[in-house]
Structure formats: structure tokens, C-alpha cells
N, CA, C and O atoms as a DFTB+ gen file, in Angstrom:
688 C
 N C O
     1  1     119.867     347.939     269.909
     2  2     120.024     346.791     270.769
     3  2     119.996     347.250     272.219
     4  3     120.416     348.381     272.465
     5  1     119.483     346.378     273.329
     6  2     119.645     346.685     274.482
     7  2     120.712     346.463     275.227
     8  3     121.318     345.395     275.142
     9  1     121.048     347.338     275.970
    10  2     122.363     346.699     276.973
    11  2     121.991     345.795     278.087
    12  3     120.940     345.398     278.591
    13  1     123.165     345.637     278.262
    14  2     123.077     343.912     279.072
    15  2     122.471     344.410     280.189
    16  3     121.505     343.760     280.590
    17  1     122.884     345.727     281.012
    18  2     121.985     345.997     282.195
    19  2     120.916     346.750     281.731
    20  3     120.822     347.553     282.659
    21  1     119.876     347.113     280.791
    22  2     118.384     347.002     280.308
    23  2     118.111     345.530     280.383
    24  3     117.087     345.035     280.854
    25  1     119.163     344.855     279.855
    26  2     118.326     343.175     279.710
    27  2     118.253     342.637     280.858
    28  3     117.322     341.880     281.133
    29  1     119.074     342.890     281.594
    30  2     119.158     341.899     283.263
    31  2     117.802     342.813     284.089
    32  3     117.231     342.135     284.944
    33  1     117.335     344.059     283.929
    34  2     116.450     344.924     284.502
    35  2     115.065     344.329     284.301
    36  3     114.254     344.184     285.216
    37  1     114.831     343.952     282.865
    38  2     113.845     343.378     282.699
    39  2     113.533     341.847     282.834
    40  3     112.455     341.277     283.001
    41  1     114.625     341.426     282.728
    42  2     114.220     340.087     283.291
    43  2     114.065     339.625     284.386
    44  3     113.472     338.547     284.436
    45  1     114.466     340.166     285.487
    46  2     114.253     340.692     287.034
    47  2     113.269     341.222     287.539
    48  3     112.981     340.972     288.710
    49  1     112.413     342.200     286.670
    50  2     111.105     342.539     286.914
    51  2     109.747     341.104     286.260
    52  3     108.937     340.478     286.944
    53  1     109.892     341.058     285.410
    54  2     109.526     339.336     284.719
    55  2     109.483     338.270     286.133
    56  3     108.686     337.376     286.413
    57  1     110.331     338.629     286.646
    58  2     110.949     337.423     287.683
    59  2     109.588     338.238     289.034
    60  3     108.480     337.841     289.395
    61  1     110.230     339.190     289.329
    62  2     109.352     339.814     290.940
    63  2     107.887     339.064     290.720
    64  3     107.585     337.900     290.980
    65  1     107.448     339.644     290.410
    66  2     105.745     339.247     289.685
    67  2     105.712     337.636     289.981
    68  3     105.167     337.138     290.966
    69  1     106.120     337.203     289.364
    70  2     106.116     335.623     289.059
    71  2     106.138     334.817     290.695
    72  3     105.192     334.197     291.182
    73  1     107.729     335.079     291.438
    74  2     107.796     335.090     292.841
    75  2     106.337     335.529     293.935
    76  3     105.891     334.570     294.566
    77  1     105.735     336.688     294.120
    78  2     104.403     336.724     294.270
    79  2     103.660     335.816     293.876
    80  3     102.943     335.289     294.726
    81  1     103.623     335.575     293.168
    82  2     102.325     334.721     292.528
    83  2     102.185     333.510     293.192
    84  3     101.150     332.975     293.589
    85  1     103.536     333.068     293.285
    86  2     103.857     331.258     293.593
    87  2     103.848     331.763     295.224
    88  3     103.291     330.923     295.932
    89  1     104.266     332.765     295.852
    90  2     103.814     332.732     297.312
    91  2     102.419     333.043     297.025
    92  3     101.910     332.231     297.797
    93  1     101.845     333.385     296.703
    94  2      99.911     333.860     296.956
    95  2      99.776     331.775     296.636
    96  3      99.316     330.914     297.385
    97  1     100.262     331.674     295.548
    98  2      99.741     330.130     295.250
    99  2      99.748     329.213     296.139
   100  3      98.760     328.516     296.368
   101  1     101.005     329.089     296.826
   102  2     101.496     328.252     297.754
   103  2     100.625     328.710     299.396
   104  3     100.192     327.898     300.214
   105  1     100.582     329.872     299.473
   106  2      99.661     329.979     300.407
   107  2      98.244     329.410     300.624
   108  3      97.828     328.656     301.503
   109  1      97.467     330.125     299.320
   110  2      96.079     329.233     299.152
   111  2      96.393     327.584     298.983
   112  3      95.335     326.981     299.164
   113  1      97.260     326.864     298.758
   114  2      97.543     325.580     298.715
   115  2      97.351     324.756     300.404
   116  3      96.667     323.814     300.804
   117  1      98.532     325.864     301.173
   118  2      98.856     325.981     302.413
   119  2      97.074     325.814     303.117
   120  3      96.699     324.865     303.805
   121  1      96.415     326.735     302.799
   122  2      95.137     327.440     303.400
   123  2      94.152     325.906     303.236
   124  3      93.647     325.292     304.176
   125  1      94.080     325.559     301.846
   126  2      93.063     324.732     301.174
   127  2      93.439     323.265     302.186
   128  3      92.459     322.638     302.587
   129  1      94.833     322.755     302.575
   130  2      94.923     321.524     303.140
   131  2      94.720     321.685     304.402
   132  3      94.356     320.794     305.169
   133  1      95.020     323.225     304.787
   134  2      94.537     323.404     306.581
   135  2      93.153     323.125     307.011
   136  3      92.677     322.769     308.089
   137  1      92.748     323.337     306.086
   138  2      91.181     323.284     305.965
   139  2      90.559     321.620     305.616
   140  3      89.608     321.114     306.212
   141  1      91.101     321.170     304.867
   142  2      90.910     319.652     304.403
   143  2      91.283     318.534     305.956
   144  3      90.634     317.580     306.384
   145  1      92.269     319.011     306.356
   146  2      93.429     318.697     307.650
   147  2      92.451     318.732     308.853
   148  3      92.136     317.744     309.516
   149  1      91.883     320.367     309.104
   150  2      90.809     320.389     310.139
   151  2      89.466     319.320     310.032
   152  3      88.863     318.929     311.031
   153  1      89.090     318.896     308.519
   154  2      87.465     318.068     308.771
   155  2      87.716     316.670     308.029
   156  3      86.987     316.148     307.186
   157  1      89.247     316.065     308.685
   158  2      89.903     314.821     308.891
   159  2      89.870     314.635     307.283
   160  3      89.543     313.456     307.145
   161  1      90.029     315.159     306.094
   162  2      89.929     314.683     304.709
   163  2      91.695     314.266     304.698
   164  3      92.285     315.104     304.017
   165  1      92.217     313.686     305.011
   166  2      93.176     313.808     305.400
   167  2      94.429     313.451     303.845
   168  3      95.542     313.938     303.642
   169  1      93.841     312.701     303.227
   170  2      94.099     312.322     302.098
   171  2      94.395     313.510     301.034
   172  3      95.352     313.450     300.261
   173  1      93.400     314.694     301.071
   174  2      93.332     315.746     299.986
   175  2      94.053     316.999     300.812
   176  3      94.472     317.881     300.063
   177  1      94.332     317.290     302.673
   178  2      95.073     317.348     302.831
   179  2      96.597     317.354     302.406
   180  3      97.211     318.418     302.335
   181  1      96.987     316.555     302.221
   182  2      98.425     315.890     301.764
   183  2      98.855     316.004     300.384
   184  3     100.044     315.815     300.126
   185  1      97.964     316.314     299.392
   186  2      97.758     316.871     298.269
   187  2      98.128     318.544     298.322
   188  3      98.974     319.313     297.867
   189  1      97.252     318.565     298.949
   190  2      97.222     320.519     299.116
   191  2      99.038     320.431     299.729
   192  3      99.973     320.540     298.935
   193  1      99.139     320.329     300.470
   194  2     100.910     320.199     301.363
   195  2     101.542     320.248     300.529
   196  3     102.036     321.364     300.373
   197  1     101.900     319.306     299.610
   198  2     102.666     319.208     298.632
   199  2     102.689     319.729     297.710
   200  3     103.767     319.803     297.121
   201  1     101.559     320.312     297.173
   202  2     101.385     321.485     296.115
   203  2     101.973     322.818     296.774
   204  3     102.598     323.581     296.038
   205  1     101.833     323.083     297.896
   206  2     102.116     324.263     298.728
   207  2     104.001     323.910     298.369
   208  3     104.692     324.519     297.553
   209  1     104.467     322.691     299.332
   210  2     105.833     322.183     299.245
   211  2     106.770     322.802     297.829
   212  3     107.794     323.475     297.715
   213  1     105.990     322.293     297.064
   214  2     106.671     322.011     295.440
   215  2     106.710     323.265     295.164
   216  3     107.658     323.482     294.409
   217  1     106.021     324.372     295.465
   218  2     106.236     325.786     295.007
   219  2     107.071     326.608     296.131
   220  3     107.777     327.515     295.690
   221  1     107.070     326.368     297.701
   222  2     107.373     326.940     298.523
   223  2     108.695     325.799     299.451
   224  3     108.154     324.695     299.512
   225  1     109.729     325.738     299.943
   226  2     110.254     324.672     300.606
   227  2     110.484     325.215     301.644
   228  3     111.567     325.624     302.063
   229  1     108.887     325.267     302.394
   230  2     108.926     325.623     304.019
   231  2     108.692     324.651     304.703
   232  3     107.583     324.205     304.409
   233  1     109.367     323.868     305.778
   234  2     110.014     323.020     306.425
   235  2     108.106     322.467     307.363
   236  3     107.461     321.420     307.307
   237  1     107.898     323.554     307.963
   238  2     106.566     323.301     308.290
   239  2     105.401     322.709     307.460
   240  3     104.337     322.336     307.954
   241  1     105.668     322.670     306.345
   242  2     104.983     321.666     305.172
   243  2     105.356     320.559     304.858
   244  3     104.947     319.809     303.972
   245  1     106.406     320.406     305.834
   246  2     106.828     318.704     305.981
   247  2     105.990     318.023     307.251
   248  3     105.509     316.892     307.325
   249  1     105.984     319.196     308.304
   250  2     105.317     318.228     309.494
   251  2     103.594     318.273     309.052
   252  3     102.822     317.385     309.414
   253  1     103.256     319.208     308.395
   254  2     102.218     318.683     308.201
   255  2     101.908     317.547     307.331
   256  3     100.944     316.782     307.304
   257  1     102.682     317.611     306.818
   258  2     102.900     316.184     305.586
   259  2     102.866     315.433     306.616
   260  3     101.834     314.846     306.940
   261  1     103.806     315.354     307.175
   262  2     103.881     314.047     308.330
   263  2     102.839     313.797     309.179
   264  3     102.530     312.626     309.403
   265  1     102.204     314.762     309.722
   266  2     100.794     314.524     310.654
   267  2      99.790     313.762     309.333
   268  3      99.412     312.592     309.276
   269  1      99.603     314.605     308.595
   270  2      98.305     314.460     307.913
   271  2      98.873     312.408     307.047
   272  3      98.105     311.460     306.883
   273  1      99.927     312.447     306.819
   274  2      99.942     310.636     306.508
   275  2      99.935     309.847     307.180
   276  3      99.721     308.675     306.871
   277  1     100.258     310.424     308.718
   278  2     100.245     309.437     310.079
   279  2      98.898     309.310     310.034
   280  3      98.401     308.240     309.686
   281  1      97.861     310.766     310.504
   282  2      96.797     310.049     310.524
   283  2      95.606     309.169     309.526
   284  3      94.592     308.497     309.718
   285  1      96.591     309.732     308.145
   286  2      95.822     308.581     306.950
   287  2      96.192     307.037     307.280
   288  3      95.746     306.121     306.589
   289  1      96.828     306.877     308.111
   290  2      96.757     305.771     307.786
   291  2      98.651     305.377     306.922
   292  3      99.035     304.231     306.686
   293  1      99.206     306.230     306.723
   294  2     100.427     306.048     306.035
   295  2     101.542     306.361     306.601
   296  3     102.247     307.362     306.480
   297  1     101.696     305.034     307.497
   298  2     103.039     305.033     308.490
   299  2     104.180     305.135     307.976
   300  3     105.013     305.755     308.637
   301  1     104.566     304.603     306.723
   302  2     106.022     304.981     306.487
   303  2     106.686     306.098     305.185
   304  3     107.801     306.238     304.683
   305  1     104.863     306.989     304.916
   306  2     105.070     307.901     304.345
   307  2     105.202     308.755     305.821
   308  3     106.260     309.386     305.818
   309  1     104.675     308.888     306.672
   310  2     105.078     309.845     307.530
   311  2     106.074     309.500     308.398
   312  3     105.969     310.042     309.498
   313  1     106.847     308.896     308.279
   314  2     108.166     308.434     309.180
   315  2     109.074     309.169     308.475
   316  3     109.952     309.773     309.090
   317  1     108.967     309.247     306.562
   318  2     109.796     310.021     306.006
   319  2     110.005     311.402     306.184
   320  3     111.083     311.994     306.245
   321  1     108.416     312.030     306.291
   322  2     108.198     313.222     306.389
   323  2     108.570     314.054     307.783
   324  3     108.868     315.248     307.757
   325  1     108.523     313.417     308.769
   326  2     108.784     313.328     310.391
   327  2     110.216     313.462     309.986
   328  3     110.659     314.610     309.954
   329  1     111.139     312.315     309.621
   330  2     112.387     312.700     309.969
   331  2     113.191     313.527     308.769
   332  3     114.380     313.749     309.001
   333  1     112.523     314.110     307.218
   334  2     112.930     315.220     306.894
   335  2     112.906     316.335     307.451
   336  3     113.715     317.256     307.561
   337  1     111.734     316.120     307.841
   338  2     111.250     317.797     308.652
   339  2     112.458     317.752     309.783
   340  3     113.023     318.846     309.780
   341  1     112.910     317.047     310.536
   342  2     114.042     317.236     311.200
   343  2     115.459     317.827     310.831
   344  3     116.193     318.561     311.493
   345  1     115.632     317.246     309.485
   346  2     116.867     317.011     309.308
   347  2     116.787     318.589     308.848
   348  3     117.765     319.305     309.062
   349  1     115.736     319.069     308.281
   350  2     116.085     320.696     308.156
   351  2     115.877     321.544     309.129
   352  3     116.314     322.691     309.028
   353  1     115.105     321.092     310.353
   354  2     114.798     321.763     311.609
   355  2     114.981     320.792     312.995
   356  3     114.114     320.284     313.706
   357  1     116.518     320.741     313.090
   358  2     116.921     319.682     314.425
   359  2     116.252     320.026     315.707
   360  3     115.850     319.176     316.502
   361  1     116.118     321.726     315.924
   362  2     116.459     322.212     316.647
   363  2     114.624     322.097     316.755
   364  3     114.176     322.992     317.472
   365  1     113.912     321.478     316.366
   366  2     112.130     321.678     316.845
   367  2     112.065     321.798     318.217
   368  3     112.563     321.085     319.088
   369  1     111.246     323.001     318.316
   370  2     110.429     322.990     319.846
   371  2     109.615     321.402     320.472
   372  3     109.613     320.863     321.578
   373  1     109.125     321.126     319.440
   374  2     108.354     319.702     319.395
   375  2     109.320     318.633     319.491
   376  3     109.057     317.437     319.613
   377  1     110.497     319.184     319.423
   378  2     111.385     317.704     318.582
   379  2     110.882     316.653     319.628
   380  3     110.462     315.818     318.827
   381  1     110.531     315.894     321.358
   382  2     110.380     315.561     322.067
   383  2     108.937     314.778     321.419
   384  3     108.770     313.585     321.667
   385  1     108.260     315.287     320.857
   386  2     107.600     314.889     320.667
   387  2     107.285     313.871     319.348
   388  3     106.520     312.923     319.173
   389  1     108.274     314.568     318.525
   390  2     108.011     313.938     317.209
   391  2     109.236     312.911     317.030
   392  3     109.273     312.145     316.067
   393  1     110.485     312.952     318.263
   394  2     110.836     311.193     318.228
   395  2     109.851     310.206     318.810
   396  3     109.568     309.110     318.327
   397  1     109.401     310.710     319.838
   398  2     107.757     309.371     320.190
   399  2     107.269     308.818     318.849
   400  3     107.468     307.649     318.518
   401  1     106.543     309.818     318.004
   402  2     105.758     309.765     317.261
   403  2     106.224     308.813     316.213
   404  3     105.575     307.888     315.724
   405  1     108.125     309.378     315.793
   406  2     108.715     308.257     315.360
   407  2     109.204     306.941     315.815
   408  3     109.729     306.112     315.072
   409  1     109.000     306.801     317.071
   410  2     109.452     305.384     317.868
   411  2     107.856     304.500     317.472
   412  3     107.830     303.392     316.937
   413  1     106.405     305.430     317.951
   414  2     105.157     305.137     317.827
   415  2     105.614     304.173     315.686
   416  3     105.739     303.052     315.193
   417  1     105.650     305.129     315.408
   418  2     105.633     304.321     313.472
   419  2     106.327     303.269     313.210
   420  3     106.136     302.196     312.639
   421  1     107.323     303.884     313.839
   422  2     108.936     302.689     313.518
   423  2     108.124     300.758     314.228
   424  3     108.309     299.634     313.761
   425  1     107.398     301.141     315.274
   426  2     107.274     299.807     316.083
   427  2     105.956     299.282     314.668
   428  3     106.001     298.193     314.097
   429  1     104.735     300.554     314.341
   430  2     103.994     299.731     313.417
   431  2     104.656     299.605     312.160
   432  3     104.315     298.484     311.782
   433  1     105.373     300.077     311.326
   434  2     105.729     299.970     310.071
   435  2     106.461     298.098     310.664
   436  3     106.002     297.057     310.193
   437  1     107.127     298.116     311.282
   438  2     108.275     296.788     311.794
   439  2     106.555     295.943     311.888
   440  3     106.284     295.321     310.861
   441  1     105.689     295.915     312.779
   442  2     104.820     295.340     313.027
   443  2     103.853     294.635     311.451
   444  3     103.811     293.482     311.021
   445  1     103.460     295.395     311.147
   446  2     103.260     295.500     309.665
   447  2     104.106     294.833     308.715
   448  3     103.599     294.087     307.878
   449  1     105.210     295.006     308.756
   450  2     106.010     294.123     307.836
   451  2     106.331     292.563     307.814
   452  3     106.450     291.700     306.944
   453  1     106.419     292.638     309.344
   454  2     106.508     291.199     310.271
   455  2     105.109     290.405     309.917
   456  3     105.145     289.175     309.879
   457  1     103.949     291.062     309.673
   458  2     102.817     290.281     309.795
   459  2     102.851     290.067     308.422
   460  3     102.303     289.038     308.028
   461  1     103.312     290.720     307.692
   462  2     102.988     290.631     305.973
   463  2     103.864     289.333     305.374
   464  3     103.516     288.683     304.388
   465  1     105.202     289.060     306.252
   466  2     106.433     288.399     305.835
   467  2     106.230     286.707     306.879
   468  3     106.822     285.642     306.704
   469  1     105.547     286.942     307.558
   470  2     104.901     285.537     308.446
   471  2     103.812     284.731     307.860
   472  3     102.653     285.134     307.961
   473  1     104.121     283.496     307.187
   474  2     103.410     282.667     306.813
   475  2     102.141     282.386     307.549
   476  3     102.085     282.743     308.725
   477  1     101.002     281.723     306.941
   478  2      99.901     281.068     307.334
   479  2     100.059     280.154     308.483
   480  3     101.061     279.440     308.481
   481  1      99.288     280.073     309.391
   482  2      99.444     278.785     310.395
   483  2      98.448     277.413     309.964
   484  3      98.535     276.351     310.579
   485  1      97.181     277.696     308.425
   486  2      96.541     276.685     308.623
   487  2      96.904     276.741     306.492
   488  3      97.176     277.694     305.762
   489  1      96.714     275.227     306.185
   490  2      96.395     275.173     304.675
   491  2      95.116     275.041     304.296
   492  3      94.164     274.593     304.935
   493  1      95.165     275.439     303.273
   494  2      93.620     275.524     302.374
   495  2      93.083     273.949     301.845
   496  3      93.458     273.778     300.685
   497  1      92.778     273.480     302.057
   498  2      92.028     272.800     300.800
   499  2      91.990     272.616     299.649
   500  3      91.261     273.498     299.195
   501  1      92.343     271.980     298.856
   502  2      91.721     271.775     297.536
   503  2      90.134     272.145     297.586
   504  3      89.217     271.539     298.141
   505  1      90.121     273.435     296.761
   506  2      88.651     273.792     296.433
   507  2      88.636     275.010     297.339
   508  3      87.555     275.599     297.353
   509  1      89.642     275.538     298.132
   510  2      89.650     276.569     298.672
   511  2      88.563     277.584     299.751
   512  3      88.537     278.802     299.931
   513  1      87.606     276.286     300.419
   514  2      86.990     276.517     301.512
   515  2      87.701     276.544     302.436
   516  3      87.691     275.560     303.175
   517  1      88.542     277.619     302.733
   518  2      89.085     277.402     304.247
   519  2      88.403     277.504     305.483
   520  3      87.723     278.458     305.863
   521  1      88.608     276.582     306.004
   522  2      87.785     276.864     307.727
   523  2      88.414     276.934     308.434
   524  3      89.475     276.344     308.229
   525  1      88.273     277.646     309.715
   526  2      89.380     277.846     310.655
   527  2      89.582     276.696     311.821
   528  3      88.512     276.483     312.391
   529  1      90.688     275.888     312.332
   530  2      90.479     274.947     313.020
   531  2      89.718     275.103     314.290
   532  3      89.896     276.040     315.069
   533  1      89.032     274.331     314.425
   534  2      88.416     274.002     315.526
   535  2      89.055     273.559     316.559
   536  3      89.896     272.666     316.456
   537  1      88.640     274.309     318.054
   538  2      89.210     274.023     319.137
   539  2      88.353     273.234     320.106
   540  3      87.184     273.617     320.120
   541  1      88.608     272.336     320.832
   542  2      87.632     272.698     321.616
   543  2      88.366     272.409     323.586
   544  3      89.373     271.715     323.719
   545  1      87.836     272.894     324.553
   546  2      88.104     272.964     325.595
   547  2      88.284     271.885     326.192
   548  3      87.453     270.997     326.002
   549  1      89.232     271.677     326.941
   550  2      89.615     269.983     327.635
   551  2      88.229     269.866     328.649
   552  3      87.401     270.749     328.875
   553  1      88.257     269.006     328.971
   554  2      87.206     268.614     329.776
   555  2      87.644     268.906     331.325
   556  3      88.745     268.724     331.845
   557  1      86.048     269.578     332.083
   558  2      86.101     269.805     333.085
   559  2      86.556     269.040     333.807
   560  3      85.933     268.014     333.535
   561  1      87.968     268.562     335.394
   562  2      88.095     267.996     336.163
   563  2      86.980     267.482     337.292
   564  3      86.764     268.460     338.009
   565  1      86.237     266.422     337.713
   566  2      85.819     266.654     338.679
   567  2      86.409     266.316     339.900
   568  3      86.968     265.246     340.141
   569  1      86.270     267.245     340.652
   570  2      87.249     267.628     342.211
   571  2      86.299     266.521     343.011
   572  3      85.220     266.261     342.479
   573  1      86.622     265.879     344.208
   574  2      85.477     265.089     344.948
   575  2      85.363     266.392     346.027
   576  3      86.294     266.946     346.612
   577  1      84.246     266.628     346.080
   578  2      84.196     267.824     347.289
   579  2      83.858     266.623     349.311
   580  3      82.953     265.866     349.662
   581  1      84.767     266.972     349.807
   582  2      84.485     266.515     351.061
   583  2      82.948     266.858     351.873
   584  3      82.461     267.923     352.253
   585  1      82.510     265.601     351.929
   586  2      81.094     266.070     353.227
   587  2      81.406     266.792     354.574
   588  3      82.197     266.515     355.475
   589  1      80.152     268.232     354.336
   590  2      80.541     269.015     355.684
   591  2      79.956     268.328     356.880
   592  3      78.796     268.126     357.238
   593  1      81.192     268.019     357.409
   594  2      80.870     267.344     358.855
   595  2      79.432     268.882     359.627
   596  3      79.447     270.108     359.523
   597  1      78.595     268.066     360.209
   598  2      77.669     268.942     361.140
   599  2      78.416     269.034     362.479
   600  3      79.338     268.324     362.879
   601  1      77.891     269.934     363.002
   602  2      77.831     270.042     364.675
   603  2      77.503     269.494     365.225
   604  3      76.309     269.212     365.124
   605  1      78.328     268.891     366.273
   606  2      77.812     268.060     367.128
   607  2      76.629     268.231     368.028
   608  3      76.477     269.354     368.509
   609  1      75.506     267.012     368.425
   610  2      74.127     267.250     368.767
   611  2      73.791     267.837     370.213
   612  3      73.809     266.979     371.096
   613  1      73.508     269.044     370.596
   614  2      72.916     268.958     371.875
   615  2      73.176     267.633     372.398
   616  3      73.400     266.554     371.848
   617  1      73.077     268.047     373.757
   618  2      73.421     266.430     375.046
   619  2      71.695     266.321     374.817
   620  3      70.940     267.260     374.559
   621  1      71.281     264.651     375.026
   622  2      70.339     264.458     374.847
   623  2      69.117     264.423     373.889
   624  3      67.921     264.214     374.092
   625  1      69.874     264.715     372.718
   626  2      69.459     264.514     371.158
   627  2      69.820     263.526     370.836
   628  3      70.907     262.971     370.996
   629  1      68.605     263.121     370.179
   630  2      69.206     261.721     369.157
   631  2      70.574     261.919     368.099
   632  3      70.739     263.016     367.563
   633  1      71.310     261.051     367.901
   634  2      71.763     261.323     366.763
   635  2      72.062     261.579     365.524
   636  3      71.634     260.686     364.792
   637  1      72.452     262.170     365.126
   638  2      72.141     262.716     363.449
   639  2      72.367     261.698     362.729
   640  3      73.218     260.921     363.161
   641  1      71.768     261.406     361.557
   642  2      71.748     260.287     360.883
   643  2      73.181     261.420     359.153
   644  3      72.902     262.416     358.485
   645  1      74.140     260.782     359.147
   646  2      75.461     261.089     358.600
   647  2      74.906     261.722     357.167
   648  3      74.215     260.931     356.525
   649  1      75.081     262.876     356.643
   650  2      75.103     263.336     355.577
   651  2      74.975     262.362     354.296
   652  3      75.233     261.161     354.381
   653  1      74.652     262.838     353.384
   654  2      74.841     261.591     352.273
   655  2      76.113     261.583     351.446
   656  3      76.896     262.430     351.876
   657  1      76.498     261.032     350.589
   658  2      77.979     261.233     349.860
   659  2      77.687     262.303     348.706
   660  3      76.640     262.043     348.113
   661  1      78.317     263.380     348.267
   662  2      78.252     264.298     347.520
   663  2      79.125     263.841     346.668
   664  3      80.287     263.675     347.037
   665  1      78.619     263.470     345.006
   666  2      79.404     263.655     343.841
   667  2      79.189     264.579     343.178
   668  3      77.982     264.680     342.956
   669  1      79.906     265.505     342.631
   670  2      79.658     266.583     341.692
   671  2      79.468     266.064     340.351
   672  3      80.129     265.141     339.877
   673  1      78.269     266.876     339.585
   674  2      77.602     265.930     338.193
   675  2      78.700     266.027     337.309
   676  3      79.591     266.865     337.450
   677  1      78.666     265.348     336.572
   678  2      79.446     265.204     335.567
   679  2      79.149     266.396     334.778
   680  3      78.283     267.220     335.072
   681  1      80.047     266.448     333.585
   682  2      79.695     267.777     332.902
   683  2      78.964     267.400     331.410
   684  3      79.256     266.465     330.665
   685  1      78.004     268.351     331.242
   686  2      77.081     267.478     330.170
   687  2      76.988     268.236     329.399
   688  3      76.351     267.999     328.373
């Protein structure tokens, strides 16, 4: 039989190996979304992150989580990821930056929700042709524009016979 310290020896070496592996893994994971991340795939990105994440829990695989769902398009997956990545790294060089980024989400996720939770302003029809109401513009005022008085005539000129009355056309 083996003794307990032969058995703890080998299961510790079992173990080293294994540890390597999942850092080489998590790296190429790391590598594969940096790369997805750089030519905007941003979606398979976020895939790779989290595969990297799930084997490795390096804090910097949260902000990229968080960049790469902001710019998918997934505001309140990256609001999560933004303020985990904090809560394990308060102290970010960036932090200045990445409350903006969270004030920037917080206003669309609220925006977004507000528009989703705000009723219709027009009803449908029976038969479900909706058309959108028609507006149309009040009608032009017409102003009376005053006749420009002329200059008075040289001495010894006949007199000017008076401008005519100016109405502005109607609007047609």
C-alpha cells in the first residue's frame, strides 16, 4: 500500500500538469477574442472572454467582457461586466473612465426600457393597416405689406402718379 505522503505526491503532480494546461488554454482563449475584438466580431469576442474567464478569474476579462458587449450592442450585459470588474478592481487606473461609460449605459438601458414600457400614441384598425396620422401645416398668414412711399420729385417735375396697392397672393 502507499503512504498517505506517496499519495498526496502524486496527486499534486496529476494536479501541476493540468494547472498549465488551463493557463496555455485560457490564454489561447484570451488571444482568439483579442483578435475577434480587434476586426469588430464582437459577438465571438465575448465567447472567447468567457471561455478564457471560466478557466482563468482574471479581472481584466471582465473589462473586456464589458467593452466587447457595450460595443455589441449589449448595454446591460456590459453595465454588469463594468461594475464587476470594479468591484474586484476599485482601485482602476481607468476607473474615471469606466463610471462615464457606466453613467453613458445606465441613461440607455433607462432609455430603452422607458420606450419599451410607453404605450402607442395611434390605434390600429380593424384589418391592421396602420397609417400614420396625417399632419398638415396651418395656413400661411397673409401680412398686408405697406406701399413704399417714393422720393419726393425734383422741383419742377410733374408729379408721380401714387404706387399701386400691394396684396400679397394668397397661398396656393
Amino acid at each position: 500500500s502507499l503512504s498517505p505522503l506517496l499519495a498526496l505526491f502524486l496527486l499534486l503532480a496529476q494536479a501541476m500538469p493540468a494547472r498549465a494546461d488551463d493557463a496555455a488554454t485560457a490564454r489561447e482563449h484570451y488571444q482568439k477574442g483579442t483578435s475577434y475584438y480587434d476586426l469588430g466580431k464582437y459577438p465571438e469576442a465575448i465567447k472567447e472572454f468567457e471561455a478564457a474567464y471560466e478557466i482563468k478569474n482574471d479581472p481584466a476579462l471582465l473589462y473586456n467582457l464589458a467593452q466587447s458587449n457595450r460595443l455589441a450592442g449589449n448595454s446591460e450585459q456590459a453595465l454588469h461586466f463594468y461594475r464587476t470588474y470594479l468591484r474586484y478592481v476599485p482601485k482602476a487606473p481607468n476607473r474615471a473612465e469606466i463610471d462615464d461609460r457606466i453613467k453613458q449605459l445606465e441613461t440607455l438601458v433607462n432609455q430603452k426600457n422607458a420606450a419599451q414600457t410607453t404605450p402607442p400614441n395611434q390605434t390600429i384598425p380593424p384589418g391592421g393597416n396602420a397609417q400614420p396620422p396625417v399632419t398638415t401645416a396651418p395656413p400661411a398668414a397673409t401680412t398686408p405689406v405697406e406701399p413704399v412711399q417714393p422720393a419726393a420729385p425734383p422741383p419742377g417735375a410733374p408729379p408721380a402718379a401714387p404706387p399701386p396697392e400691394y396684396v400679397a397672393p394668397a397661398p396656393g
